[in-house]
Short mmCIF file of C-alpha atoms in Angstrom, two decimals:
data_model
loop_
_atom_site.label_atom_id
_atom_site.label_comp_id
_atom_site.label_asym_id
_atom_site.label_seq_id
_atom_site.Cartn_x
_atom_site.Cartn_y
_atom_site.Cartn_z
CA UNK E 1 -193.99 -112.22 77.92
CA UNK E 2 -193.22 -109.97 75.01
CA UNK E 3 -190.48 -111.71 73.08
CA UNK E 4 -188.33 -109.10 71.33
CA UNK E 5 -187.56 -108.85 67.62
CA UNK E 6 -184.64 -110.86 66.31
CA UNK E 7 -184.65 -113.61 68.93
CA UNK E 8 -186.71 -116.31 67.22
CA UNK E 9 -185.98 -118.34 64.13
CA UNK E 10 -188.05 -117.71 60.95
CA UNK E 11 -189.68 -121.15 61.27
CA UNK E 12 -191.03 -120.36 64.73
CA UNK E 13 -192.17 -116.91 63.58
CA UNK E 14 -194.10 -118.36 60.65
CA UNK E 15 -195.65 -121.14 62.72
CA UNK E 16 -196.77 -118.57 65.28
CA UNK E 17 -198.23 -116.32 62.59
CA UNK E 18 -200.13 -119.23 61.03
CA UNK E 19 -201.58 -120.38 64.37
CA UNK E 20 -202.56 -116.82 65.26
CA UNK E 21 -204.23 -116.29 61.89
CA UNK E 22 -206.25 -119.49 62.37
CA UNK E 23 -207.18 -118.62 65.96
CA UNK E 24 -208.22 -115.10 65.02
CA UNK E 25 -210.35 -116.34 62.14
CA UNK E 26 -212.19 -118.77 64.43
CA UNK E 27 -212.53 -116.04 67.05
CA UNK E 28 -213.91 -113.55 64.55
CA UNK E 29 -216.47 -116.06 63.28
CA UNK E 30 -217.59 -116.81 66.84
CA UNK E 31 -217.85 -113.15 67.81
CA UNK E 32 -221.52 -112.33 68.19
CA UNK E 33 -222.92 -108.88 67.61
CA UNK E 34 -224.00 -108.26 71.20
CA UNK E 35 -220.64 -109.42 72.60
CA UNK E 36 -218.55 -106.96 70.62
CA UNK E 37 -218.56 -104.32 73.37
CA UNK E 38 -217.56 -106.87 76.02
CA UNK E 39 -214.77 -108.09 73.78
CA UNK E 40 -213.47 -104.58 73.16
CA UNK E 41 -213.50 -103.71 76.87
CA UNK E 42 -211.50 -106.86 77.66
CA UNK E 43 -209.14 -106.09 74.81
CA UNK E 44 -208.57 -102.61 76.26
CA UNK E 45 -208.08 -104.12 79.74
CA UNK E 46 -205.45 -106.48 78.38
CA UNK E 47 -203.84 -103.56 76.54
CA UNK E 48 -203.37 -101.52 79.75
CA UNK E 49 -202.76 -104.58 81.93
CA UNK E 50 -199.14 -104.79 80.86
CA UNK E 51 -198.52 -101.33 82.30
CA UNK E 52 -199.35 -102.53 85.79
CA UNK E 53 -196.16 -103.60 87.44
CA UNK E 54 -195.45 -105.84 90.34
CA UNK E 55 -192.04 -105.04 91.86
CA UNK E 56 -190.06 -108.23 92.21
CA UNK E 57 -186.58 -108.07 93.65
CA UNK E 58 -184.40 -105.88 91.47
CA UNK E 59 -186.78 -106.06 88.53
CA UNK E 60 -190.53 -106.09 88.06
CA UNK E 61 -193.06 -108.14 86.15
CA UNK E 62 -196.29 -106.87 84.71
CA UNK E 63 -199.78 -108.24 84.77
CA UNK E 64 -201.01 -110.17 81.77
CA UNK E 65 -204.78 -110.52 82.32
CA UNK E 66 -205.20 -113.14 79.62
CA UNK E 67 -207.06 -115.50 81.96
CA UNK E 68 -210.06 -113.22 82.34
CA UNK E 69 -210.16 -112.64 78.58
CA UNK E 70 -210.10 -116.39 77.96
CA UNK E 71 -212.69 -117.29 80.59
CA UNK E 72 -215.18 -114.70 79.35
CA UNK E 73 -214.47 -114.76 75.61
CA UNK E 74 -213.19 -118.21 74.65
CA UNK E 75 -211.91 -118.17 71.07
CA UNK E 76 -212.79 -114.49 70.76
CA UNK E 77 -209.77 -113.83 73.02
CA UNK E 78 -207.55 -114.44 69.98
CA UNK E 79 -208.52 -111.35 67.92
CA UNK E 80 -208.80 -109.25 71.11
CA UNK E 81 -205.27 -110.12 72.24
CA UNK E 82 -203.91 -109.70 68.71
CA UNK E 83 -205.25 -106.15 68.53
CA UNK E 84 -203.93 -105.29 72.01
CA UNK E 85 -200.47 -106.71 71.29
CA UNK E 86 -200.34 -104.93 67.93
CA UNK E 87 -201.06 -101.61 69.64
CA UNK E 88 -198.50 -102.35 72.36
CA UNK E 89 -195.87 -103.09 69.72
CA UNK E 90 -196.64 -99.91 67.78
CA UNK E 91 -197.24 -97.49 70.66
CA UNK E 92 -195.04 -98.85 73.47
CA UNK E 93 -192.37 -100.78 71.49
CA UNK E 94 -193.22 -103.92 73.49
CA UNK E 95 -192.36 -107.03 71.54
CA UNK E 96 -192.46 -106.23 67.85
CA UNK E 97 -194.31 -106.65 64.60
CA UNK E 98 -192.41 -109.69 63.34
CA UNK E 99 -193.01 -111.60 66.59
CA UNK E 100 -196.65 -110.53 66.83
CA UNK E 101 -197.91 -113.95 65.68
CA UNK E 102 -195.85 -115.92 68.20
CA UNK E 103 -196.62 -113.56 71.08
CA UNK E 104 -200.35 -113.67 70.31
CA UNK E 105 -200.54 -117.45 70.20
CA UNK E 106 -198.42 -117.70 73.39
CA UNK E 107 -200.88 -115.50 75.26
CA UNK E 108 -204.19 -116.47 73.65
CA UNK E 109 -203.87 -120.26 73.29
CA UNK E 110 -203.59 -120.90 77.08
CA UNK E 111 -206.53 -118.53 77.59
CA UNK E 112 -208.71 -120.52 75.18
CA UNK E 113 -207.57 -123.78 76.78
CA UNK E 114 -208.56 -122.47 80.23
CA UNK E 115 -211.97 -121.55 78.85
CA UNK E 116 -212.66 -125.10 77.67
CA UNK E 117 -211.25 -126.75 80.80
CA UNK E 118 -213.13 -124.49 83.20
CA UNK E 119 -216.48 -124.18 81.43
CA UNK E 120 -218.22 -126.80 83.59
CA UNK E 121 -217.02 -125.06 86.76
CA UNK E 122 -218.01 -121.63 85.49
CA UNK E 123 -221.60 -122.66 85.00
CA UNK E 124 -221.88 -123.96 88.57
CA UNK E 125 -222.88 -120.82 90.47
CA UNK E 126 -220.89 -117.88 91.91
CA UNK E 127 -218.75 -119.90 94.34
CA UNK E 128 -217.54 -122.35 91.77
CA UNK E 129 -217.15 -119.63 89.18
CA UNK E 130 -214.80 -117.78 91.54
CA UNK E 131 -212.66 -120.92 91.93
CA UNK E 132 -212.66 -121.31 88.16
CA UNK E 133 -211.61 -117.67 87.91
CA UNK E 134 -208.60 -118.23 90.15
CA UNK E 135 -207.57 -121.34 88.20
CA UNK E 136 -208.09 -119.55 84.90
CA UNK E 137 -206.13 -116.46 85.90
CA UNK E 138 -203.18 -118.41 87.27
CA UNK E 139 -203.32 -121.20 84.68
CA UNK E 140 -203.34 -118.87 81.70
CA UNK E 141 -200.20 -117.09 82.94
CA UNK E 142 -198.52 -120.45 83.60
CA UNK E 143 -199.43 -121.66 80.12
CA UNK E 144 -198.10 -118.49 78.56
CA UNK E 145 -194.82 -118.85 80.47
CA UNK E 146 -194.44 -122.41 79.15
CA UNK E 147 -195.31 -121.38 75.58
CA UNK E 148 -192.80 -118.52 75.74
CA UNK E 149 -190.09 -120.90 76.96
CA UNK E 150 -191.02 -123.36 74.20
CA UNK E 151 -190.79 -120.74 71.44
CA UNK E 152 -187.37 -119.71 72.74
CA UNK E 153 -186.26 -123.34 73.00
CA UNK E 154 -187.32 -124.05 69.42
CA UNK E 155 -185.11 -121.17 68.34
CA UNK E 156 -181.99 -121.63 70.42
CA UNK E 157 -182.33 -121.15 74.16
CA UNK E 158 -182.55 -124.32 76.28
CA UNK E 159 -186.12 -125.16 77.27
CA UNK E 160 -185.69 -126.21 80.88
CA UNK E 161 -183.48 -123.32 81.91
CA UNK E 162 -185.67 -120.76 80.19
CA UNK E 163 -188.87 -122.36 81.42
CA UNK E 164 -187.62 -122.29 84.99
CA UNK E 165 -186.56 -118.66 84.62
CA UNK E 166 -189.84 -117.54 83.05
CA UNK E 167 -192.14 -119.61 85.26
CA UNK E 168 -190.39 -118.66 88.51
CA UNK E 169 -190.35 -115.03 87.40
CA UNK E 170 -194.09 -115.16 86.88
CA UNK E 171 -195.10 -117.08 90.00
CA UNK E 172 -196.17 -113.86 91.79
CA UNK E 173 -198.05 -112.77 88.68
CA UNK E 174 -199.82 -116.12 88.58
CA UNK E 175 -201.03 -115.66 92.15
CA UNK E 176 -202.00 -112.01 91.68
CA UNK E 177 -203.80 -112.70 88.42
CA UNK E 178 -205.53 -115.66 89.98
CA UNK E 179 -206.89 -113.40 92.73
CA UNK E 180 -207.81 -110.58 90.34
CA UNK E 181 -209.58 -112.97 87.97
CA UNK E 182 -211.27 -114.72 90.89
CA UNK E 183 -212.85 -111.45 92.05
CA UNK E 184 -213.74 -110.37 88.53
CA UNK E 185 -215.34 -113.68 87.59
CA UNK E 186 -217.09 -114.00 90.96
CA UNK E 187 -218.50 -110.52 90.43
CA UNK E 188 -219.67 -111.36 86.92
CA UNK E 189 -221.21 -114.64 88.12
CA UNK E 190 -223.26 -112.70 90.67
CA UNK E 191 -224.20 -109.72 88.53
CA UNK E 192 -224.26 -110.94 84.95
CA UNK E 193 -224.00 -114.74 84.88
CA UNK E 194 -225.11 -114.78 81.26
CA UNK E 195 -221.71 -113.30 80.37
CA UNK E 196 -220.02 -116.49 81.54
CA UNK E 197 -222.09 -119.63 81.29
CA UNK E 198 -224.55 -118.20 78.77
CA UNK E 199 -221.75 -117.25 76.44
CA UNK E 200 -220.25 -120.71 76.77
CA UNK E 201 -223.56 -122.40 76.02
CA UNK E 202 -224.23 -120.16 73.06
CA UNK E 203 -220.81 -120.87 71.68
CA UNK E 204 -221.32 -124.53 72.25
CA UNK E 205 -224.74 -124.42 70.65
CA UNK E 206 -223.66 -123.09 67.28
CA UNK E 207 -220.25 -124.00 66.05
CA UNK E 208 -220.31 -121.30 63.39
CA UNK E 209 -221.26 -118.70 65.96
CA UNK E 210 -223.66 -116.79 63.74
CA UNK E 211 -226.56 -115.82 65.89
CA UNK E 212 -226.88 -112.24 64.80
CA UNK D 1 -222.43 -100.32 95.29
CA UNK D 2 -220.70 -103.27 93.69
CA UNK D 3 -220.93 -101.62 90.32
CA UNK D 4 -219.30 -98.51 91.72
CA UNK D 5 -216.48 -100.64 93.10
CA UNK D 6 -215.97 -102.34 89.76
CA UNK D 7 -215.94 -98.98 88.04
CA UNK D 8 -213.38 -97.65 90.52
CA UNK D 9 -211.14 -100.65 89.93
CA UNK D 10 -211.44 -100.20 86.18
CA UNK D 11 -210.55 -96.51 86.47
CA UNK D 12 -207.49 -97.39 88.55
CA UNK D 13 -206.48 -99.94 85.92
CA UNK D 14 -206.85 -97.45 83.11
CA UNK D 15 -205.33 -94.44 84.84
CA UNK D 16 -202.46 -96.31 86.46
CA UNK D 17 -199.39 -94.27 85.60
CA UNK D 18 -197.23 -97.23 84.57
CA UNK D 19 -193.88 -95.85 85.62
CA UNK D 20 -191.78 -98.74 84.49
CA UNK D 21 -191.75 -101.41 81.84
CA UNK D 22 -190.17 -104.75 82.40
CA UNK D 23 -190.56 -105.68 78.80
CA UNK D 24 -188.64 -103.17 76.83
CA UNK D 25 -184.90 -103.61 76.85
CA UNK D 26 -182.64 -100.61 76.50
CA UNK D 27 -179.08 -100.58 75.25
CA UNK D 28 -176.67 -97.67 75.34
CA UNK D 29 -173.40 -98.37 73.61
CA UNK D 30 -170.49 -96.38 72.30
CA UNK D 31 -166.98 -97.18 71.17
CA UNK D 32 -164.11 -94.86 71.91
CA UNK D 33 -160.43 -95.54 71.28
CA UNK D 34 -161.12 -99.18 70.64
CA UNK D 35 -163.00 -99.59 73.91
CA UNK D 36 -166.61 -100.68 74.07
CA UNK D 37 -168.75 -99.10 76.77
CA UNK D 38 -172.27 -100.45 76.98
CA UNK D 39 -175.16 -100.42 79.39
CA UNK D 40 -178.07 -102.86 79.21
CA UNK D 41 -181.18 -102.36 81.26
CA UNK D 42 -184.95 -102.44 81.26
CA UNK D 43 -187.01 -99.34 80.84
CA UNK D 44 -188.21 -99.59 84.43
CA UNK D 45 -184.68 -98.57 85.36
CA UNK D 46 -183.52 -101.97 86.54
CA UNK D 47 -180.19 -103.17 85.12
CA UNK D 48 -180.02 -106.32 83.03
CA UNK D 49 -177.34 -108.00 85.12
CA UNK D 50 -175.34 -110.64 83.33
CA UNK D 51 -176.72 -109.77 79.90
CA UNK D 52 -174.58 -110.87 76.96
CA UNK D 53 -173.35 -107.98 74.81
CA UNK D 54 -171.99 -108.93 71.41
CA UNK D 55 -170.49 -106.94 68.58
CA UNK D 56 -171.58 -108.03 65.11
CA UNK D 57 -170.52 -106.99 61.63
CA UNK D 58 -173.77 -105.62 60.19
CA UNK D 59 -172.79 -106.56 56.63
CA UNK D 60 -171.67 -110.18 57.06
CA UNK D 61 -173.59 -110.89 60.26
CA UNK D 62 -170.48 -112.45 61.77
CA UNK D 63 -170.14 -112.23 65.55
CA UNK D 64 -166.84 -110.48 66.22
CA UNK D 65 -166.78 -110.12 69.98
CA UNK D 66 -168.93 -111.09 72.94
CA UNK D 67 -168.79 -110.21 76.61
CA UNK D 68 -170.93 -110.64 79.70
CA UNK D 69 -172.16 -107.54 81.50
CA UNK D 70 -171.61 -107.12 85.23
CA UNK D 71 -174.34 -106.98 87.88
CA UNK D 72 -175.14 -103.40 86.91
CA UNK D 73 -175.61 -104.38 83.27
CA UNK D 74 -172.48 -102.42 82.36
CA UNK D 75 -169.73 -103.47 79.97
CA UNK D 76 -166.31 -101.86 79.68
CA UNK D 77 -164.11 -103.91 77.39
CA UNK D 78 -161.19 -103.35 75.03
CA UNK D 79 -162.08 -104.62 71.59
CA UNK D 80 -159.56 -106.71 69.63
CA UNK D 81 -158.22 -104.88 66.52
CA UNK D 82 -159.84 -107.32 64.07
CA UNK D 83 -163.25 -105.94 65.08
CA UNK D 84 -162.37 -102.74 63.20
CA UNK D 85 -161.53 -104.47 59.91
CA UNK D 86 -164.86 -103.69 58.25
CA UNK D 87 -166.02 -100.18 57.40
CA UNK D 88 -169.78 -100.58 57.61
CA UNK D 89 -169.97 -99.62 61.26
CA UNK D 90 -170.76 -102.14 63.97
CA UNK D 91 -173.95 -103.65 65.37
CA UNK D 92 -174.01 -103.94 69.15
CA UNK D 93 -176.54 -106.47 70.46
CA UNK D 94 -177.63 -106.90 74.06
CA UNK D 95 -179.36 -110.14 75.05
CA UNK D 96 -180.89 -110.23 78.52
CA UNK D 97 -182.26 -113.75 78.12
CA UNK D 98 -185.89 -114.94 78.18
CA UNK D 99 -186.49 -113.38 74.79
CA UNK D 100 -185.29 -109.89 75.68
CA UNK D 101 -183.00 -108.62 72.98
CA UNK D 102 -182.06 -105.19 71.76
CA UNK D 103 -179.67 -103.90 69.15
CA UNK D 104 -178.03 -100.61 68.26
CA UNK D 105 -176.18 -99.86 65.03
CA UNK D 106 -173.12 -97.68 65.44
CA UNK D 107 -172.23 -95.98 62.16
CA UNK D 108 -168.61 -96.13 60.98
CA UNK D 109 -167.85 -92.56 62.04
CA UNK D 110 -168.77 -93.39 65.65
CA UNK D 111 -166.73 -96.57 65.73
CA UNK D 112 -163.31 -95.09 64.99
CA UNK D 113 -160.33 -97.38 64.90
CA UNK D 114 -158.55 -99.76 67.22
CA UNK D 115 -156.65 -98.54 70.26
CA UNK D 116 -153.21 -97.73 68.81
CA UNK D 117 -154.83 -95.77 66.05
CA UNK D 118 -154.94 -92.10 67.06
CA UNK D 119 -158.37 -91.42 65.63
CA UNK D 120 -159.96 -88.23 66.84
CA UNK D 121 -162.90 -88.77 69.16
CA UNK D 122 -166.09 -87.69 67.41
CA UNK D 123 -167.72 -86.69 70.66
CA UNK D 124 -165.49 -83.69 71.16
CA UNK D 125 -167.13 -80.82 69.36
CA UNK D 126 -164.13 -78.48 69.30
CA UNK D 127 -160.83 -79.66 67.97
CA UNK D 128 -158.00 -79.68 70.45
CA UNK D 129 -155.60 -76.89 69.55
CA UNK D 130 -152.03 -77.91 68.93
CA UNK D 131 -149.83 -76.63 71.76
CA UNK D 132 -147.34 -74.08 70.47
CA UNK D 133 -143.79 -75.36 70.52
CA UNK D 134 -142.21 -72.69 72.71
CA UNK D 135 -139.09 -74.67 73.37
CA UNK D 136 -140.77 -76.75 76.04
CA UNK D 137 -140.99 -80.33 74.84
CA UNK D 138 -144.50 -81.59 75.26
CA UNK D 139 -145.58 -85.04 74.24
CA UNK D 140 -148.57 -83.86 72.26
CA UNK D 141 -150.05 -87.30 71.66
CA UNK D 142 -149.98 -88.14 75.36
CA UNK D 143 -151.51 -84.77 76.15
CA UNK D 144 -154.22 -85.30 73.54
CA UNK D 145 -154.97 -88.68 75.01
CA UNK D 146 -155.30 -87.17 78.49
CA UNK D 147 -157.59 -84.39 77.28
CA UNK D 148 -159.77 -86.85 75.39
CA UNK D 149 -160.04 -89.05 78.42
CA UNK D 150 -161.02 -86.13 80.62
CA UNK D 151 -163.63 -84.92 78.18
CA UNK D 152 -165.01 -88.41 77.80
CA UNK D 153 -165.45 -88.95 81.51
CA UNK D 154 -167.16 -85.54 81.78
CA UNK D 155 -169.46 -86.27 78.86
CA UNK D 156 -170.40 -89.83 79.77
CA UNK D 157 -173.21 -88.93 82.22
CA UNK D 158 -174.59 -86.34 79.79
CA UNK D 159 -174.59 -88.82 76.94
CA UNK D 160 -176.33 -91.33 79.14
CA UNK D 161 -178.94 -88.72 79.99
CA UNK D 162 -179.50 -87.82 76.32
CA UNK D 163 -179.81 -91.44 75.27
CA UNK D 164 -182.12 -92.39 78.11
CA UNK D 165 -184.43 -89.51 77.11
CA UNK D 166 -185.03 -91.24 73.82
CA UNK D 167 -186.15 -94.35 75.70
CA UNK D 168 -189.23 -93.10 77.47
CA UNK D 169 -192.00 -95.33 78.68
CA UNK D 170 -195.52 -95.14 77.33
CA UNK D 171 -197.09 -91.72 77.61
CA UNK D 172 -200.63 -90.97 78.61
CA UNK D 173 -201.61 -90.11 75.04
CA UNK D 174 -200.29 -93.48 73.83
CA UNK D 175 -202.42 -95.32 76.36
CA UNK D 176 -205.56 -93.31 75.69
CA UNK D 177 -204.92 -93.50 71.96
CA UNK D 178 -204.62 -97.27 72.12
CA UNK D 179 -207.91 -97.61 73.98
CA UNK D 180 -209.49 -95.31 71.40
CA UNK D 181 -208.23 -97.49 68.58
CA UNK D 182 -209.73 -100.57 70.22
CA UNK D 183 -213.12 -98.90 70.63
CA UNK D 184 -213.02 -97.64 67.05
CA UNK D 185 -212.23 -101.10 65.79
CA UNK D 186 -215.12 -102.48 67.84
CA UNK D 187 -217.41 -100.01 66.10
CA UNK D 188 -216.13 -101.14 62.72
CA UNK D 189 -216.70 -104.82 63.57
CA UNK D 190 -220.22 -103.96 64.77
CA UNK D 191 -220.92 -102.29 61.47
CA UNK D 192 -219.73 -105.30 59.45
CA UNK D 193 -221.45 -107.89 61.67
CA UNK D 194 -224.63 -105.84 61.74
CA UNK D 195 -224.75 -105.79 57.94
CA UNK D 196 -224.17 -109.55 57.80
CA UNK D 197 -227.02 -110.06 60.24
CA UNK D 198 -229.38 -107.87 58.21
CA UNK D 199 -228.49 -109.74 55.00
CA UNK D 200 -229.40 -113.05 56.64
CA UNK D 201 -232.79 -111.75 57.68
#
């Protein structure tokens, strides 16, 4: 999911940077004081998640873990993922600095979308929250695969071919992430439900997100 | 009990010794006697089979030559002479599809000339001594060619080794450092948000 430097057209790069800037600004405004530690732990999890590889035929794909970030953080996932991707680009040479905006929006936008779609399910007790976790984990990866294919298509690679390649390549990741996120969210729903539904309600309650 | 399990899982996640990276593309390329040898792969060691390798003039940006790698991600191709017209070196680009692209700039001194041109290989450290003409007629250019070829085939694995050492995966200190940065940033944000909160009160 890390698009390399020099693949995308300047238009796509700028659009990605603009969307990421907007998303991060919203996320920063919504970030409440007592959620900062949670956000940083999830950011660190996402940062190391891409080092966990699933062997797949001759190659391997790595975990993404954007679903769990989205389900727990909502818009706050944007700045968290931006920071993690920036560090990956600088320290691991994954992706690159010029494509940082596009890569961030590709990963974070599906996560935020999952958060809004699954919020009603998340608030419905541990069982439902676990189902929402599976859908969020798998759905966020699927969304990111589609967004990646779209960014490539807008530059020069054909959408359908690329989409098929990227989505099929990430099918196992979708399932694995779904299971991982299902357990994580189910665990949170049992132990600290306020992290899930409470966060959603709080966010919903004040659009500006200043409660501190 | 559950908390211990969660902690154990988190430790495994953080300490996992990520041996391979599917998302960094590696390109080794060199040009000798007008022949392009290139290898495209991912840093987890898997080859980028069927990647497209192209040669580009770094000054004009014009694509001069393009070839598809085999199943092992390896390219061995004779370059047409017009590739060597410029003198600003050559840019070799590997594209493994799905947004994986990597480039390597070969400076002019490593490019040499086209095939008929008897440019000395830069890889050979010692110059080949001229054979003394002791009455025996030796085709020196053919001999030189043979020697160069032999040296090249001996050096190829070493060169590969040297180049692959520069393409290491993330090290432990990178991973720990990254997590440290994130925590430090969180502290900074707490400081700023805390001040904002106090101002409001």
